[in-house]
GROMACS .gro file of C-alpha atoms in nm:
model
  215
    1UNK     CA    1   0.487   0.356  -0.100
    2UNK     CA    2   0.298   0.443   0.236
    3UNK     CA    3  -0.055   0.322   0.255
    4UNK     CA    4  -0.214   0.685   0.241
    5UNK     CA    5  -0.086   0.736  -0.120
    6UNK     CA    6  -0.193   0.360  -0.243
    7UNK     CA    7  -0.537   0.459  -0.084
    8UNK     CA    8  -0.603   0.788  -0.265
    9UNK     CA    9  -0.413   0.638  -0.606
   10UNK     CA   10  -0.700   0.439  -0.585
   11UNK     CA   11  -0.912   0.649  -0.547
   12UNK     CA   12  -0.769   0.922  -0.831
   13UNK     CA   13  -0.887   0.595  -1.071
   14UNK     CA   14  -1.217   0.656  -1.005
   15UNK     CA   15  -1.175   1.047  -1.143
   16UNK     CA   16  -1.303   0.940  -1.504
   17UNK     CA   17  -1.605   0.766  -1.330
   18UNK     CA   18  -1.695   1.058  -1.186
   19UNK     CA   19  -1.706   1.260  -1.474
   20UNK     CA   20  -1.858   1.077  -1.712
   21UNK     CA   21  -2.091   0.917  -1.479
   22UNK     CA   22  -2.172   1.146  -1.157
   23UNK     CA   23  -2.388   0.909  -0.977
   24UNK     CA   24  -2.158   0.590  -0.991
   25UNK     CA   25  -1.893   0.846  -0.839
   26UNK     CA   26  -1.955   0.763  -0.459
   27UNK     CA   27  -1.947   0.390  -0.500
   28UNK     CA   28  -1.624   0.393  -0.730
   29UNK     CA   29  -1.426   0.633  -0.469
   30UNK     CA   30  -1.494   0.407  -0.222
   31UNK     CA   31  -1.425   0.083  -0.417
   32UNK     CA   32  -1.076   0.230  -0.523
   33UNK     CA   33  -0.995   0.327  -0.187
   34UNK     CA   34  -1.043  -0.015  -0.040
   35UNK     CA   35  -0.851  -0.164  -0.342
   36UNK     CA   36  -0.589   0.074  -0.265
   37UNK     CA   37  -0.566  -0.020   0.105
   38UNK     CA   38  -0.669  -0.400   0.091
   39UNK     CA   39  -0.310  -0.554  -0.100
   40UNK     CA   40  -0.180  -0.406   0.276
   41UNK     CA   41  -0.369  -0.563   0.490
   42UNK     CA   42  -0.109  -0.856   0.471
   43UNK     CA   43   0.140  -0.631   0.645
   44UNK     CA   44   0.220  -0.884   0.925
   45UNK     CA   45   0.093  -1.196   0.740
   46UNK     CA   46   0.367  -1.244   0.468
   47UNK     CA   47   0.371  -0.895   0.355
   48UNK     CA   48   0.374  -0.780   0.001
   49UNK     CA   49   0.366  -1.176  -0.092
   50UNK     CA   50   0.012  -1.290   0.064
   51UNK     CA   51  -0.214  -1.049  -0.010
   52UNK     CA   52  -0.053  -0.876  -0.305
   53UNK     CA   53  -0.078  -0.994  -0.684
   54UNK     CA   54   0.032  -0.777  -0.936
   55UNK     CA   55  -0.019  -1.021  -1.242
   56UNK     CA   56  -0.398  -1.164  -1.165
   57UNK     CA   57  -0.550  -0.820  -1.021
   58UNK     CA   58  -0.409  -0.674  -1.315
   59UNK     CA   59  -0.564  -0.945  -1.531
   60UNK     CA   60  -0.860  -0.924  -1.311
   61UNK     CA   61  -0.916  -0.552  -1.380
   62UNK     CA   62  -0.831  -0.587  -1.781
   63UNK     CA   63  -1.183  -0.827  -1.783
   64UNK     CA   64  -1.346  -0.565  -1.556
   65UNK     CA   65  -1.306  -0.223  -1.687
   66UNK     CA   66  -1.457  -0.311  -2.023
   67UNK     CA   67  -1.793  -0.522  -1.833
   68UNK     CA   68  -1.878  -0.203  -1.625
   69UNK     CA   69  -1.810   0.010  -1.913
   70UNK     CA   70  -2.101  -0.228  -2.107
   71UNK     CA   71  -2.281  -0.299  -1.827
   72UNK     CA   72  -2.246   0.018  -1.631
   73UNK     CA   73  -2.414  -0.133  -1.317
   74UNK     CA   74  -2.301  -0.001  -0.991
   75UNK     CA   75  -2.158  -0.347  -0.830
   76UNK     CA   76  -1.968  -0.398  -1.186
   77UNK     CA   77  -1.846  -0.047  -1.163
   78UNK     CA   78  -1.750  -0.108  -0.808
   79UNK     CA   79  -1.527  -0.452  -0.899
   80UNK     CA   80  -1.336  -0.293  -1.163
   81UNK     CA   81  -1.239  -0.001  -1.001
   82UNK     CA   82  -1.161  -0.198  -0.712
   83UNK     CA   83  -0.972  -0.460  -0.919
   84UNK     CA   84  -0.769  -0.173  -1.107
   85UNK     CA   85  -0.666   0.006  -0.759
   86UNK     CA   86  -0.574  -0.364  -0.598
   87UNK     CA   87  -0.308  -0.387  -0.905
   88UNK     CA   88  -0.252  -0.046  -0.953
   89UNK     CA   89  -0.132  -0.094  -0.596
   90UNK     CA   90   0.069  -0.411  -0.656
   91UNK     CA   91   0.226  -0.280  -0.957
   92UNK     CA   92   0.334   0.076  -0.781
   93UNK     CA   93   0.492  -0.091  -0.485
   94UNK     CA   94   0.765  -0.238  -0.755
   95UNK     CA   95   0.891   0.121  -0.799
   96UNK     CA   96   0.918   0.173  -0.430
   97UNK     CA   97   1.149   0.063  -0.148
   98UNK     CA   98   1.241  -0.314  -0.102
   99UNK     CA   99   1.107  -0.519   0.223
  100UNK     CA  100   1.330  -0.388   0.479
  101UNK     CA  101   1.293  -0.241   0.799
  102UNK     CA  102   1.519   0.091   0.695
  103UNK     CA  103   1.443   0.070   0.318
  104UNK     CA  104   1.619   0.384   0.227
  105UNK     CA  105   1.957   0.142   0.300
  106UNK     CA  106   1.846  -0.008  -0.021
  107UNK     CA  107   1.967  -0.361   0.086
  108UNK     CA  108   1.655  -0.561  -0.044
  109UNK     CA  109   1.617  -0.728  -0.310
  110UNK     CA  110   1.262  -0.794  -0.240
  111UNK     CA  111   0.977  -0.557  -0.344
  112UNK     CA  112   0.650  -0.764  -0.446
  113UNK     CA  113   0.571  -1.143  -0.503
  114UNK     CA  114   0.497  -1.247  -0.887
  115UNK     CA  115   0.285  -1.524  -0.814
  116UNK     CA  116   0.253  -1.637  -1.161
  117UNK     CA  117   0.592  -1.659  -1.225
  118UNK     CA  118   0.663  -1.746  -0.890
  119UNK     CA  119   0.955  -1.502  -0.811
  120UNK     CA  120   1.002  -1.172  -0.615
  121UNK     CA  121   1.017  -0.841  -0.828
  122UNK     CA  122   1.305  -0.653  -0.764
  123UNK     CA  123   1.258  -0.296  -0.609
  124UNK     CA  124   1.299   0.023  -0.847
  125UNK     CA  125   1.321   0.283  -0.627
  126UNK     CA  126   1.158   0.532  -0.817
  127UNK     CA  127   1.015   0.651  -0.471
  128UNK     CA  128   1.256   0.564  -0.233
  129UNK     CA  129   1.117   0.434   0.044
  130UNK     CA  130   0.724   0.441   0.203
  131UNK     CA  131   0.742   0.791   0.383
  132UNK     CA  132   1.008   0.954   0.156
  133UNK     CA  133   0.972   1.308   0.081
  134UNK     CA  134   0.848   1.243  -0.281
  135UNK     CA  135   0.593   0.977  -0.128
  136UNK     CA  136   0.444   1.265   0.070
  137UNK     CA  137   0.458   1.510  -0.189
  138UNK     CA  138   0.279   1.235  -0.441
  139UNK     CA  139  -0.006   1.166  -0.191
  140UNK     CA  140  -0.078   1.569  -0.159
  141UNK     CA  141  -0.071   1.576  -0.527
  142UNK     CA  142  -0.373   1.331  -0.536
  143UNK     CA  143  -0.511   1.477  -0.303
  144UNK     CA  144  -0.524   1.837  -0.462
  145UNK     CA  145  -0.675   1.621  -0.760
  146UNK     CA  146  -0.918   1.449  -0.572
  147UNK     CA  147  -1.092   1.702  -0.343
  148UNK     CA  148  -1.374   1.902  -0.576
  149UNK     CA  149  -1.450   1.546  -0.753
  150UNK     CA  150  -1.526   1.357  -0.429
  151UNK     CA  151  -1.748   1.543  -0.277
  152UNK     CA  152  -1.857   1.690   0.072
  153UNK     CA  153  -1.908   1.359   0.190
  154UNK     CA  154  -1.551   1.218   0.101
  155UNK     CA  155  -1.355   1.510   0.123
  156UNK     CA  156  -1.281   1.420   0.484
  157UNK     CA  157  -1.169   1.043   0.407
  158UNK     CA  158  -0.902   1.301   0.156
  159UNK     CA  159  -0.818   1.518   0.441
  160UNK     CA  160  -0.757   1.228   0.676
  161UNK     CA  161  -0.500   1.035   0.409
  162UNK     CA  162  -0.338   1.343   0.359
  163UNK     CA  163  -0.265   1.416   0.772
  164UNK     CA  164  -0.162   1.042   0.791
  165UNK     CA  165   0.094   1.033   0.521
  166UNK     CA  166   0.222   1.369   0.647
  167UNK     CA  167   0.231   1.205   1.036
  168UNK     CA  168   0.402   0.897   0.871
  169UNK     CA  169   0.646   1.103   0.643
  170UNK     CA  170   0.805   1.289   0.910
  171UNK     CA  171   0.811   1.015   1.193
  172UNK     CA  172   0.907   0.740   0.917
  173UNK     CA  173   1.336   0.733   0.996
  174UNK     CA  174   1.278   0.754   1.368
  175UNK     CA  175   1.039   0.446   1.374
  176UNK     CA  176   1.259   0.156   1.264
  177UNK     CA  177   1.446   0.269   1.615
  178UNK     CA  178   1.119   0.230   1.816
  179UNK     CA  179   1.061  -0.112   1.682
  180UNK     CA  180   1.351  -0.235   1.774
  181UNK     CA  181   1.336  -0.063   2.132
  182UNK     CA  182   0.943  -0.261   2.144
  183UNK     CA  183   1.049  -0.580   1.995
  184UNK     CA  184   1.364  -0.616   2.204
  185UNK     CA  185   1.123  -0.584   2.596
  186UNK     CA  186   0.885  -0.778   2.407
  187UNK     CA  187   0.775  -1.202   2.560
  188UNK     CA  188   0.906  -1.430   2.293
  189UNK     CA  189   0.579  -1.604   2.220
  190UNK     CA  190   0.489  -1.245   2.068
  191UNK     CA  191   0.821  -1.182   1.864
  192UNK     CA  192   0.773  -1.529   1.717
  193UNK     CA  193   0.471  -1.403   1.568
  194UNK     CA  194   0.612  -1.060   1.420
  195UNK     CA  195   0.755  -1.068   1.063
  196UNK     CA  196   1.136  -1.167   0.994
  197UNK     CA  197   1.245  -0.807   0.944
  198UNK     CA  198   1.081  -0.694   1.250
  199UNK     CA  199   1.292  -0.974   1.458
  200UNK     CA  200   1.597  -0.933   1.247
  201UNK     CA  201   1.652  -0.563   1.333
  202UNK     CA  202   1.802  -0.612   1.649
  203UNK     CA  203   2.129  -0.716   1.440
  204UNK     CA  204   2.209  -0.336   1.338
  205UNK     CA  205   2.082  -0.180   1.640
  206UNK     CA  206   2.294  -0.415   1.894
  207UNK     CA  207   1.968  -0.561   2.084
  208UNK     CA  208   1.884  -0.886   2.064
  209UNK     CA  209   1.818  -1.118   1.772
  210UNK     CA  210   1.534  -1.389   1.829
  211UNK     CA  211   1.413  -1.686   1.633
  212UNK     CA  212   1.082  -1.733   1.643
  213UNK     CA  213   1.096  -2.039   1.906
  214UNK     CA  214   1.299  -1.772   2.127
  215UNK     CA  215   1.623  -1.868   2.112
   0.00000   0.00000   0.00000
């Protein structure tokens, strides 16, 4: 799934929050945003594998939830929404796409790292790629659920997910092509550093196919 609809998923867990506890509601948006967006941040660093783990944020979260429900304190309110969108993430990318650079070729049979058990999850494909029609229509739906709840002063952190995903939805099978186009002018020393799939692509597209010491 595209980052946009992990961000406001996140976000959508901090609905109950707000409505049984109004002035937590700011701080637990924001927390499930960032644990919505944070998993991604490995996008170019080992993605889906470095930053992304579905068993211990999930374990992470089951402690949580029940602390800030005792505690009700903002920061433990904060860490367990946080914790809940970070696996909530995790957990949703397994029912995406696999790690490809065209995932709707469904040729992957990688779609997040278990780093308990110390395997890759096989892809569903319940949503079939980040940027797919029903990935779009997912992130409006939270949206349209989100927008009275957060407020004035979030509503345009909403609006803004919502234009992205909708940008990314209908450039997403035209932008493998302009990676390839990039990645193919670019120095070596730079391709070395971009992930596998990224250096890879040129195999389908007929460019050229670099290791990362350039040759």
């Amino acid at each position: 799934m595209m980052l946009p609809t992990h961000a406001l998923a996140g976000m959508a867990l901090a609905l109950p929050v707000a409505a049984v506890a109004p002035e937590a509601a700011p701080v637990a948006f924001l927390a499930g945003l960032l644990g919505g967006v944070v998993p991604d941040l490995d996008l170019y660093v080992g993605h889906r594998r470095t930053l992304h783990f579905p068993v211990y944020y999930t374990v992470g979260a089951a402690v949580a939830v029940p602390v800030a429900a005792v505690v009700a304190t903002p920061a433990a309110v904060a860490v367990a929404v946080f914790l809940a969108a970070a696996a909530l993430h995790c957990v949703a990318d397994v029912f995406g796409g696999g790690l490809e650079l065209r995932p709707w070729r469904a040729t992957a049979d990688h779609a997040v790292y278990d780093h308990f058990n110390g395997r890759w999850i096989a892809p569903r494909r319940w949503v079939r790629y980040d940027g797919a029609p029903e990935d779009f229509l997912l992130s409006a739906a939270l949206a349209g659920a989100l927008w009275g709840p957060v407020g004035a002063a979030q509503e345009p952190l909403v609006a803004g997910a919502v234009a992205v995903a909708a940008a990314y939805a209908a450039l997403r099978r035209v932008l493998p092509g302009v990676v390839e186009l990039l990645v193919d002018r670019l120095p070596d020393p730079v391709v070395g550093r971009l992930p596998a799939r990224y250096r890879e692509s040129g195999a389908s597209a007929g460019g050229r196919v670099r290791s990362p010491n350039g040759r």
